[in-house]
Amino acid sequence: MPQFEPVLLARIHKADSTSLEGYRADGGYSAYKKALGMAPADVTKLVMDSGLRGRGGAGFPCGLKWTFLPKDHPGPIYLAVNADESEPGTFNNRILMEQDPHQLIEGIAIACHAIKSEKAFLYIRYEYGRSYRVLYQAVQECYAAGLLGKNILGTGVNLDIQLHRGAGAYICGEETGLIESLEGKRAWPRIKPPFPAIEGLFRKPTIVNNVETLCCVTHILDKGVDWFKSMGVPPDPKNPRDPGSYGPKLYCISGHVNKPCCVELPMGVTARELIDVHGGGVWKGRKAKAVVPGGISMGFLSADELDTPLDFAGPGKVGCMGLGTAAVVVVDDQTSMVDVLYNCCRFFAHESCGQCTPCREGTSWMRKILERIRSGNGKLEDLNLLQEVAGSMGIIPGTTICGLSDGAAWPVKNAIAKFRPEFEEYIREGRRSITPAQELMATH
């Protein structure tokens, strides 16, 4: 098999990787010109045929989502680009925006042509100051070159891209929370239906796509469907609901590894290969105890599950919620899973928007129970209580509007199921991880 050649990250180490001149010298915007010569429906069909699934976490087929727009809608139709990237351990979108912004802009332009949109909103995580500045410069270059604005390249096509800095909250990455934030309101997710494709931004049809997804669109138009489907994992013949996991994917590797990095590989690489080959192995000569396959909301792989393929179907077969953002976080064998789970619960308790009672109260109580365990006052029945609370919140039992609570509950259910003996030993021995100062804060 020939060695895989990156495409999404192919240009990031070039001296002029952010400039329009450098991007055009490497063939940039030829895919957009090709798309402009096609009917919008044909562009959509091409993306559908490629099997491209959204890279933002849910893995929904991209082209299929575009077909949900109302037929012959008079407009306006909007594209909202989700560049909020708040999932812990995830930094692939940041690299794309800061090192190769025109790749993203070209993908946005192609998508807008496909969905007949003349306005795209690029919603950038507030903390990504450099991403905003680089993209702003790139957008201005495109306007000056006639690649954005009115009558693009003499085709009669119009497109404006509006940059919008986020509100600094995890919930802004949920598509309807993002839309609410774009409208200038608190980022409280909306009840669905109606889905954004029917009634989204400013109550108009809206498509929400992730940064990496749109960068893939650029290369699908440039290299074709056969190229995209030549890598990855085909559908499972035993699962009629599995559409396969095709194309290149950016995997973030962080945590207890010697070489944290972001690598581009075909879908389906194993966690073990990512850690040992690309991450330089577990640091300090230790072994991996647990691995987060795609952001902490996905749960944990145990040391015995490291050969799990990281495609859209693989992690679900071993009790994880899915691939998520493919942000692999390694936990070494000297680290307490009680502390790891506490950090997860503390994060979600802080980031819950508070709109839904099960999420608002459930995330808070899970954090408090783990604080009690870490203070040396835990009881074995606390583990059952944690599982009961986690099992009573989220879209999966149908108690909340959005999936944040599922993401908060899954690592709790998953960690206790896979590492329960460690939790029980911690409680029986009355260990303490919490400092007196932390204990004082927890009681107030």
C-alpha angles and dihedrals in degrees: 000000000000117000114268114255116208118234103172091052097029095110104034096100095050117111093234098036093130099048127095091225092055092045093051091048087061093051097272120170092017087109090053091051088051091051092050088058090056132073112257091242090055091053090050091049091051091054091046092050091051092063092229110173124197114272095205096089111278097069095217114166106266100211092045090055089054091056091060091076114109112266116252093001110177091223166186096194118181136207115209113195112209105218095149093110098180100150108119113253094022122120106139096106090051091057092049093049096045099040106031109017096158091061087062095042090052090051090050091051092050092048092049090052090050094051095036094243125155096186131056126183116206106204107199125191107258093232091058097087095155092048089055094049094047093047092046090056091046093050091050090052090053093051090050091050094048094248091118131034128040126354095000112215089345093293097117090243117135127201135167125186118205119196115215126184114223130244097249098251134117091228090064087076091066104095099235092040087054091051092050090050091049088055089056097255135116109288096249110152117241128238111256133249112077090064120207092256087065102031117005134126111024085354091292127122108282136182118206116201133172124242096246091046091057092046087056089052089059092057095042089059091044101043104021140236097288091056092050094048092046089082134048133036124316121224118288106251089211092056114059090188094060110097092184132249110262136175138024120319135198112230120195115209120196143136121064099003131116095235117030108198149139116249134183116224139149115279113270103046112148126247089238093058091047091052101040102034106028102022095046093241131284112319127254092020092287131135131245116260098178138358129204105220100201117356125323094277089070096064128229141306114216123227089263092056100055092111090065110125110242100225126118093278104036104075092047090062091064100045102275122126093240145286093301112175093338090244103154113202117185124212116196126221093255094062123092115239087211089064092043092052091045090056089051093050093045090053095051094043088056095045100044107114090218096230096119118053097216091055097040094048098030096055090047094050094047089053092048093049091052090047088055091050091048091051090060095253099101126129128210090242088062088076092058090045091053090051091048093052092045091049093052100058136066143045091291092068088032101243104119141048099233138025100254090100091051088053090049094047100043099070089049094052091040098046095047092046094051102032103029095128089059092050092048093049090049091053096043092052092046093230120182127215096161121089122227089252091053090047091053091051091047092055093052 
